[in-house]
């Protein structure tokens, strides 16, 4: 199975900050990397698919980049509703696997 | 609008069985692959199983292979997860999720999720 490792595991930031979360795959996954946001008590929601494509309805302050084994999710200017947990997920091969999550907290 | 509504969770003793259901609406159910993904309390996400739109092709995680069976009923727009020989480590919120791909396009990422149903395995 492909292992996905996110860093950091948690992050404190302020409204308006620019934040970057990274995700590393244990082997090349080309651009088959997806990002989800999960708020407490809710299901995850798809933010970014195939490394850099913004899911319909997701604000443009979210962006993704990377290929091969190294990827990042950037939020250009944090809004109050962005404080949540973020997961990367590879869809290059089965089983699809997730990173352990990055919890984004208010400073 | 797309809706996925899970049901069937509960508290069950180790070794017993449980069947989860997911009612789908707002899209052509028979076109899409469907997945189950679970999340243990305070933990991350774990993919459990997939069934393709044909209802024949399936796959599951090694951790549940031989114990869990995914199925679907196109006439009822329903997805199921039959869980047998349950273990404490199966305790989790179980989500059904739609694959982004249609027909033979197996994309293995998820654009719609249900609200989840909680399964607790405890004596």
PDB file of C-alpha atoms in Angstrom:
ATOM      1  CA  UNK A   1       0.000   0.000   0.000  1.00  0.00           C
ATOM      2  CA  UNK A   2       1.112   3.580  -0.633  1.00  0.00           C
ATOM      3  CA  UNK A   3       1.782   5.476   2.596  1.00  0.00           C
ATOM      4  CA  UNK A   4       0.780   9.139   2.791  1.00  0.00           C
ATOM      5  CA  UNK A   5       2.491  11.412   5.319  1.00  0.00           C
ATOM      6  CA  UNK A   6       1.232  14.909   6.080  1.00  0.00           C
ATOM      7  CA  UNK A   7       3.046  17.699   7.858  1.00  0.00           C
ATOM      8  CA  UNK A   8       2.528  19.320  10.159  1.00  0.00           C
ATOM      9  CA  UNK A   9       0.047  17.227  12.161  1.00  0.00           C
ATOM     10  CA  UNK A  10      -1.345  20.414  13.648  1.00  0.00           C
ATOM     11  CA  UNK A  11      -0.981  24.068  12.915  1.00  0.00           C
ATOM     12  CA  UNK A  12      -2.065  27.272  14.640  1.00  0.00           C
ATOM     13  CA  UNK A  13      -2.719  30.311  12.476  1.00  0.00           C
ATOM     14  CA  UNK A  14      -4.660  33.544  12.402  1.00  0.00           C
ATOM     15  CA  UNK A  15      -7.390  34.824  10.146  1.00  0.00           C
ATOM     16  CA  UNK A  16      -5.745  36.328   7.073  1.00  0.00           C
ATOM     17  CA  UNK A  17      -2.622  34.160   7.271  1.00  0.00           C
ATOM     18  CA  UNK A  18      -1.256  32.197   4.342  1.00  0.00           C
ATOM     19  CA  UNK A  19      -0.946  28.534   5.263  1.00  0.00           C
ATOM     20  CA  UNK A  20       0.655  25.574   3.516  1.00  0.00           C
ATOM     21  CA  UNK A  21       0.181  21.896   4.362  1.00  0.00           C
ATOM     22  CA  UNK A  22       2.396  19.287   2.768  1.00  0.00           C
ATOM     23  CA  UNK A  23       1.793  15.658   1.864  1.00  0.00           C
ATOM     24  CA  UNK A  24       4.374  13.096   0.845  1.00  0.00           C
ATOM     25  CA  UNK A  25       3.708   9.732  -0.827  1.00  0.00           C
ATOM     26  CA  UNK A  26       5.861   6.671  -0.245  1.00  0.00           C
ATOM     27  CA  UNK A  27       6.186   6.233  -4.014  1.00  0.00           C
ATOM     28  CA  UNK A  28       5.333   8.244  -7.093  1.00  0.00           C
ATOM     29  CA  UNK A  29       1.615   8.852  -7.549  1.00  0.00           C
ATOM     30  CA  UNK A  30       2.015  11.242 -10.492  1.00  0.00           C
ATOM     31  CA  UNK A  31      -0.752  13.809  -9.842  1.00  0.00           C
ATOM     32  CA  UNK A  32      -3.315  11.407  -8.354  1.00  0.00           C
ATOM     33  CA  UNK A  33      -3.553  13.375  -5.129  1.00  0.00           C
ATOM     34  CA  UNK A  34      -6.693  14.791  -3.595  1.00  0.00           C
ATOM     35  CA  UNK A  35      -7.392  17.055  -0.615  1.00  0.00           C
ATOM     36  CA  UNK A  36     -10.406  16.995   1.726  1.00  0.00           C
ATOM     37  CA  UNK A  37     -11.586  19.287   4.493  1.00  0.00           C
ATOM     38  CA  UNK A  38     -13.384  17.899   7.509  1.00  0.00           C
ATOM     39  CA  UNK A  39     -15.097  19.952  10.185  1.00  0.00           C
ATOM     40  CA  UNK A  40     -15.953  18.453  13.595  1.00  0.00           C
ATOM     41  CA  UNK A  41     -18.932  16.118  13.461  1.00  0.00           C
ATOM     42  CA  UNK A  42     -19.204  16.389   9.682  1.00  0.00           C
ATOM     43  CA  UNK A  43     -18.251  14.267   6.705  1.00  0.00           C
ATOM     44  CA  UNK A  44     -15.167  15.189   4.684  1.00  0.00           C
ATOM     45  CA  UNK A  45     -15.641  17.350   1.606  1.00  0.00           C
ATOM     46  CA  UNK A  46     -13.517  17.359  -1.534  1.00  0.00           C
ATOM     47  CA  UNK A  47     -11.445  20.520  -2.022  1.00  0.00           C
ATOM     48  CA  UNK A  48      -8.795  19.752  -4.625  1.00  0.00           C
ATOM     49  CA  UNK A  49      -8.550  16.803  -6.995  1.00  0.00           C
ATOM     50  CA  UNK A  50      -5.688  15.499  -9.113  1.00  0.00           C
ATOM     51  CA  UNK A  51      -3.196  17.694  -7.278  1.00  0.00           C
ATOM     52  CA  UNK A  52      -4.294  21.105  -8.499  1.00  0.00           C
ATOM     53  CA  UNK A  53      -7.899  21.157  -9.750  1.00  0.00           C
ATOM     54  CA  UNK A  54     -10.356  23.062  -7.605  1.00  0.00           C
ATOM     55  CA  UNK A  55     -13.596  21.231  -6.892  1.00  0.00           C
ATOM     56  CA  UNK A  56     -16.716  23.104  -7.951  1.00  0.00           C
ATOM     57  CA  UNK A  57     -17.896  25.522  -5.275  1.00  0.00           C
ATOM     58  CA  UNK A  58     -14.596  25.653  -3.391  1.00  0.00           C
ATOM     59  CA  UNK A  59     -13.248  29.180  -2.832  1.00  0.00           C
ATOM     60  CA  UNK A  60     -10.277  30.226  -4.940  1.00  0.00           C
ATOM     61  CA  UNK A  61      -8.155  30.904  -1.831  1.00  0.00           C
ATOM     62  CA  UNK A  62      -7.532  27.142  -1.816  1.00  0.00           C
ATOM     63  CA  UNK A  63      -4.900  25.823  -4.204  1.00  0.00           C
ATOM     64  CA  UNK A  64      -2.909  22.640  -4.641  1.00  0.00           C
ATOM     65  CA  UNK A  65       0.361  21.775  -6.307  1.00  0.00           C
ATOM     66  CA  UNK A  66       2.890  19.013  -6.702  1.00  0.00           C
ATOM     67  CA  UNK A  67       3.581  15.805  -8.567  1.00  0.00           C
ATOM     68  CA  UNK A  68       5.411  12.557  -8.018  1.00  0.00           C
ATOM     69  CA  UNK A  69       5.787  12.223  -4.261  1.00  0.00           C
ATOM     70  CA  UNK A  70       5.540  15.773  -2.897  1.00  0.00           C
ATOM     71  CA  UNK A  71       2.379  17.850  -2.744  1.00  0.00           C
ATOM     72  CA  UNK A  72       1.039  20.894  -0.979  1.00  0.00           C
ATOM     73  CA  UNK A  73      -2.254  22.552  -0.140  1.00  0.00           C
ATOM     74  CA  UNK A  74      -2.182  26.319   0.303  1.00  0.00           C
ATOM     75  CA  UNK A  75      -4.833  28.593   1.741  1.00  0.00           C
ATOM     76  CA  UNK A  76      -3.941  32.095   0.646  1.00  0.00           C
ATOM     77  CA  UNK A  77      -5.839  34.060   3.294  1.00  0.00           C
ATOM     78  CA  UNK A  78      -7.397  32.073   6.127  1.00  0.00           C
ATOM     79  CA  UNK A  79     -11.057  32.654   6.850  1.00  0.00           C
ATOM     80  CA  UNK A  80     -12.830  31.681  10.082  1.00  0.00           C
ATOM     81  CA  UNK A  81     -14.626  28.832   8.316  1.00  0.00           C
ATOM     82  CA  UNK A  82     -11.315  27.271   7.208  1.00  0.00           C
ATOM     83  CA  UNK A  83     -10.374  26.052  10.675  1.00  0.00           C
ATOM     84  CA  UNK A  84     -10.790  22.312  10.246  1.00  0.00           C
ATOM     85  CA  UNK A  85      -8.820  19.132   9.631  1.00  0.00           C
ATOM     86  CA  UNK A  86      -7.349  18.531   6.182  1.00  0.00           C
ATOM     87  CA  UNK A  87      -6.548  15.142   4.647  1.00  0.00           C
ATOM     88  CA  UNK A  88      -4.633  14.219   1.526  1.00  0.00           C
ATOM     89  CA  UNK A  89      -5.540  11.020  -0.325  1.00  0.00           C
ATOM     90  CA  UNK A  90      -3.862   9.172  -3.154  1.00  0.00           C
ATOM     91  CA  UNK A  91      -5.953   7.686  -5.955  1.00  0.00           C
ATOM     92  CA  UNK A  92      -3.057   6.296  -7.977  1.00  0.00           C
ATOM     93  CA  UNK A  93      -3.527   2.705  -6.909  1.00  0.00           C
ATOM     94  CA  UNK A  94      -5.809   0.576  -4.796  1.00  0.00           C
ATOM     95  CA  UNK A  95      -6.293   0.670  -1.906  1.00  0.00           C
ATOM     96  CA  UNK A  96      -6.765   4.439  -1.859  1.00  0.00           C
ATOM     97  CA  UNK A  97      -4.979   5.748   1.224  1.00  0.00           C
ATOM     98  CA  UNK A  98      -5.191   8.917   3.283  1.00  0.00           C
ATOM     99  CA  UNK A  99      -2.697  10.985   5.187  1.00  0.00           C
ATOM    100  CA  UNK A 100      -3.097  11.147   8.943  1.00  0.00           C
ATOM    101  CA  UNK A 101      -4.612  14.623   8.793  1.00  0.00           C
ATOM    102  CA  UNK A 102      -3.543  18.174   9.634  1.00  0.00           C
ATOM    103  CA  UNK A 103      -5.581  19.989  12.231  1.00  0.00           C
ATOM    104  CA  UNK A 104      -5.707  23.719  11.553  1.00  0.00           C
ATOM    105  CA  UNK A 105      -6.507  25.703  14.676  1.00  0.00           C
ATOM    106  CA  UNK A 106      -7.088  29.339  15.457  1.00  0.00           C
ATOM    107  CA  UNK A 107      -4.120  31.101  17.074  1.00  0.00           C
TER     108      UNK A 107
ATOM    109  CA  UNK B   1     -29.193  17.560  -5.283  1.00  0.00           C
ATOM    110  CA  UNK B   2     -27.041  14.551  -4.496  1.00  0.00           C
ATOM    111  CA  UNK B   3     -27.897  12.953  -1.158  1.00  0.00           C
ATOM    112  CA  UNK B   4     -26.416   9.949   0.586  1.00  0.00           C
ATOM    113  CA  UNK B   5     -28.055   8.846   3.825  1.00  0.00           C
ATOM    114  CA  UNK B   6     -26.538   6.032   5.875  1.00  0.00           C
ATOM    115  CA  UNK B   7     -28.356   3.928   8.443  1.00  0.00           C
ATOM    116  CA  UNK B   8     -28.002   0.671  10.337  1.00  0.00           C
ATOM    117  CA  UNK B   9     -25.249   1.508  12.783  1.00  0.00           C
ATOM    118  CA  UNK B  10     -25.393   0.682  16.459  1.00  0.00           C
ATOM    119  CA  UNK B  11     -23.718  -1.126  19.329  1.00  0.00           C
ATOM    120  CA  UNK B  12     -22.884  -4.762  18.650  1.00  0.00           C
ATOM    121  CA  UNK B  13     -20.911  -7.426  20.494  1.00  0.00           C
ATOM    122  CA  UNK B  14     -17.608  -8.736  19.126  1.00  0.00           C
ATOM    123  CA  UNK B  15     -18.124 -11.599  16.710  1.00  0.00           C
ATOM    124  CA  UNK B  16     -21.618 -10.492  15.731  1.00  0.00           C
ATOM    125  CA  UNK B  17     -22.889  -9.064  12.438  1.00  0.00           C
ATOM    126  CA  UNK B  18     -24.411  -5.806  11.258  1.00  0.00           C
ATOM    127  CA  UNK B  19     -25.676  -4.483   7.938  1.00  0.00           C
ATOM    128  CA  UNK B  20     -25.253  -0.849   6.990  1.00  0.00           C
ATOM    129  CA  UNK B  21     -27.358   0.821   4.327  1.00  0.00           C
ATOM    130  CA  UNK B  22     -26.906   3.958   2.250  1.00  0.00           C
ATOM    131  CA  UNK B  23     -29.841   5.507   0.402  1.00  0.00           C
ATOM    132  CA  UNK B  24     -28.783   7.472  -2.670  1.00  0.00           C
ATOM    133  CA  UNK B  25     -30.793  10.158  -4.441  1.00  0.00           C
ATOM    134  CA  UNK B  26     -30.356  13.126  -6.748  1.00  0.00           C
ATOM    135  CA  UNK B  27     -28.172  11.361  -9.324  1.00  0.00           C
ATOM    136  CA  UNK B  28     -28.195   8.317 -11.616  1.00  0.00           C
ATOM    137  CA  UNK B  29     -27.057   5.766  -9.054  1.00  0.00           C
ATOM    138  CA  UNK B  30     -26.432   3.026 -11.608  1.00  0.00           C
ATOM    139  CA  UNK B  31     -23.738   5.125 -13.316  1.00  0.00           C
ATOM    140  CA  UNK B  32     -21.371   5.461 -10.374  1.00  0.00           C
ATOM    141  CA  UNK B  33     -19.037   3.396  -8.294  1.00  0.00           C
ATOM    142  CA  UNK B  34     -19.745   3.635  -4.581  1.00  0.00           C
ATOM    143  CA  UNK B  35     -17.451   3.293  -1.583  1.00  0.00           C
ATOM    144  CA  UNK B  36     -17.506   2.853   2.160  1.00  0.00           C
ATOM    145  CA  UNK B  37     -14.933   4.833   4.156  1.00  0.00           C
ATOM    146  CA  UNK B  38     -14.610   4.675   7.927  1.00  0.00           C
ATOM    147  CA  UNK B  39     -13.152   6.810  10.686  1.00  0.00           C
ATOM    148  CA  UNK B  40     -12.333   5.462  14.126  1.00  0.00           C
ATOM    149  CA  UNK B  41     -12.991   7.869  17.014  1.00  0.00           C
ATOM    150  CA  UNK B  42     -10.441  10.686  16.956  1.00  0.00           C
ATOM    151  CA  UNK B  43      -8.561   9.051  14.077  1.00  0.00           C
ATOM    152  CA  UNK B  44      -8.083   9.498  10.338  1.00  0.00           C
ATOM    153  CA  UNK B  45      -9.923   8.142   7.345  1.00  0.00           C
ATOM    154  CA  UNK B  46      -9.669   4.550   6.137  1.00  0.00           C
ATOM    155  CA  UNK B  47     -11.077   3.265   2.871  1.00  0.00           C
ATOM    156  CA  UNK B  48     -13.121   0.091   3.375  1.00  0.00           C
ATOM    157  CA  UNK B  49     -14.632  -1.117   0.112  1.00  0.00           C
ATOM    158  CA  UNK B  50     -15.820  -0.221  -3.390  1.00  0.00           C
ATOM    159  CA  UNK B  51     -18.454  -1.636  -5.714  1.00  0.00           C
ATOM    160  CA  UNK B  52     -18.559  -0.600  -9.298  1.00  0.00           C
ATOM    161  CA  UNK B  53     -21.595   0.581 -11.212  1.00  0.00           C
ATOM    162  CA  UNK B  54     -22.044  -2.911 -12.693  1.00  0.00           C
ATOM    163  CA  UNK B  55     -22.570  -4.332  -9.209  1.00  0.00           C
ATOM    164  CA  UNK B  56     -20.124  -7.114 -10.044  1.00  0.00           C
ATOM    165  CA  UNK B  57     -16.656  -5.624  -9.673  1.00  0.00           C
ATOM    166  CA  UNK B  58     -15.745  -5.079  -6.050  1.00  0.00           C
ATOM    167  CA  UNK B  59     -12.697  -4.617  -3.875  1.00  0.00           C
ATOM    168  CA  UNK B  60     -12.066  -4.174  -0.179  1.00  0.00           C
ATOM    169  CA  UNK B  61      -9.317  -3.337   2.270  1.00  0.00           C
ATOM    170  CA  UNK B  62      -7.212  -6.200   3.614  1.00  0.00           C
ATOM    171  CA  UNK B  63      -8.397  -5.324   7.130  1.00  0.00           C
ATOM    172  CA  UNK B  64     -11.981  -6.325   6.266  1.00  0.00           C
ATOM    173  CA  UNK B  65     -11.500  -8.827   3.440  1.00  0.00           C
ATOM    174  CA  UNK B  66     -13.425 -12.014   4.105  1.00  0.00           C
ATOM    175  CA  UNK B  67     -15.536 -10.354   6.814  1.00  0.00           C
ATOM    176  CA  UNK B  68     -17.269  -7.417   5.076  1.00  0.00           C
ATOM    177  CA  UNK B  69     -19.270  -7.598   1.846  1.00  0.00           C
ATOM    178  CA  UNK B  70     -20.324  -4.596  -0.207  1.00  0.00           C
ATOM    179  CA  UNK B  71     -23.391  -4.804  -2.421  1.00  0.00           C
ATOM    180  CA  UNK B  72     -25.893  -2.569  -4.162  1.00  0.00           C
ATOM    181  CA  UNK B  73     -29.501  -2.676  -5.343  1.00  0.00           C
ATOM    182  CA  UNK B  74     -29.966  -0.565  -8.470  1.00  0.00           C
ATOM    183  CA  UNK B  75     -33.744  -0.847  -8.328  1.00  0.00           C
ATOM    184  CA  UNK B  76     -33.796   0.761  -4.884  1.00  0.00           C
ATOM    185  CA  UNK B  77     -30.788   3.098  -5.242  1.00  0.00           C
ATOM    186  CA  UNK B  78     -29.285   1.464  -2.178  1.00  0.00           C
ATOM    187  CA  UNK B  79     -25.732   0.613  -1.143  1.00  0.00           C
ATOM    188  CA  UNK B  80     -25.027  -1.926   1.590  1.00  0.00           C
ATOM    189  CA  UNK B  81     -22.178  -3.117   3.766  1.00  0.00           C
ATOM    190  CA  UNK B  82     -22.648  -6.495   5.396  1.00  0.00           C
ATOM    191  CA  UNK B  83     -20.225  -6.725   8.311  1.00  0.00           C
ATOM    192  CA  UNK B  84     -19.577 -10.093   9.971  1.00  0.00           C
ATOM    193  CA  UNK B  85     -17.210 -11.286  12.703  1.00  0.00           C
ATOM    194  CA  UNK B  86     -16.976  -7.750  14.017  1.00  0.00           C
ATOM    195  CA  UNK B  87     -13.987  -6.733  16.120  1.00  0.00           C
ATOM    196  CA  UNK B  88     -13.376  -3.878  18.529  1.00  0.00           C
ATOM    197  CA  UNK B  89     -11.107  -2.262  15.936  1.00  0.00           C
ATOM    198  CA  UNK B  90     -14.063  -1.991  13.546  1.00  0.00           C
ATOM    199  CA  UNK B  91     -15.554   0.667  15.840  1.00  0.00           C
ATOM    200  CA  UNK B  92     -15.884   3.755  13.667  1.00  0.00           C
ATOM    201  CA  UNK B  93     -18.135   6.174  11.863  1.00  0.00           C
ATOM    202  CA  UNK B  94     -18.930   4.605   8.506  1.00  0.00           C
ATOM    203  CA  UNK B  95     -19.479   6.883   5.524  1.00  0.00           C
ATOM    204  CA  UNK B  96     -20.768   5.995   2.098  1.00  0.00           C
ATOM    205  CA  UNK B  97     -19.191   8.054  -0.647  1.00  0.00           C
ATOM    206  CA  UNK B  98     -19.621   8.406  -4.385  1.00  0.00           C
ATOM    207  CA  UNK B  99     -16.720   7.875  -6.738  1.00  0.00           C
ATOM    208  CA  UNK B 100     -16.102  10.813  -9.054  1.00  0.00           C
ATOM    209  CA  UNK B 101     -15.867   8.515 -12.082  1.00  0.00           C
ATOM    210  CA  UNK B 102     -18.766   7.094 -14.000  1.00  0.00           C
ATOM    211  CA  UNK B 103     -19.179   3.732 -15.720  1.00  0.00           C
ATOM    212  CA  UNK B 104     -15.769   2.170 -16.342  1.00  0.00           C
ATOM    213  CA  UNK B 105     -13.835   5.229 -15.162  1.00  0.00           C
ATOM    214  CA  UNK B 106     -12.385   4.138 -11.826  1.00  0.00           C
ATOM    215  CA  UNK B 107     -11.056   7.291 -10.206  1.00  0.00           C
ATOM    216  CA  UNK B 108     -11.015   6.279  -6.524  1.00  0.00           C
ATOM    217  CA  UNK B 109     -11.721   9.674  -5.059  1.00  0.00           C
ATOM    218  CA  UNK B 110     -14.953  10.911  -3.576  1.00  0.00           C
ATOM    219  CA  UNK B 111     -17.108  13.896  -4.429  1.00  0.00           C
ATOM    220  CA  UNK B 112     -20.162  13.266  -2.229  1.00  0.00           C
ATOM    221  CA  UNK B 113     -20.334  11.771   1.245  1.00  0.00           C
ATOM    222  CA  UNK B 114     -23.152  10.826   3.559  1.00  0.00           C
ATOM    223  CA  UNK B 115     -23.351  12.061   7.140  1.00  0.00           C
ATOM    224  CA  UNK B 116     -22.161   8.707   8.474  1.00  0.00           C
ATOM    225  CA  UNK B 117     -23.508   5.995  10.750  1.00  0.00           C
ATOM    226  CA  UNK B 118     -21.717   5.021  13.963  1.00  0.00           C
ATOM    227  CA  UNK B 119     -20.749   1.412  14.610  1.00  0.00           C
ATOM    228  CA  UNK B 120     -19.522   0.483  18.077  1.00  0.00           C
ATOM    229  CA  UNK B 121     -18.226  -3.027  18.740  1.00  0.00           C
ATOM    230  CA  UNK B 122     -18.183  -3.684  22.448  1.00  0.00           C
ATOM    231  CA  UNK B 123     -19.155  -6.378  24.904  1.00  0.00           C
TER     232      UNK B 123
END
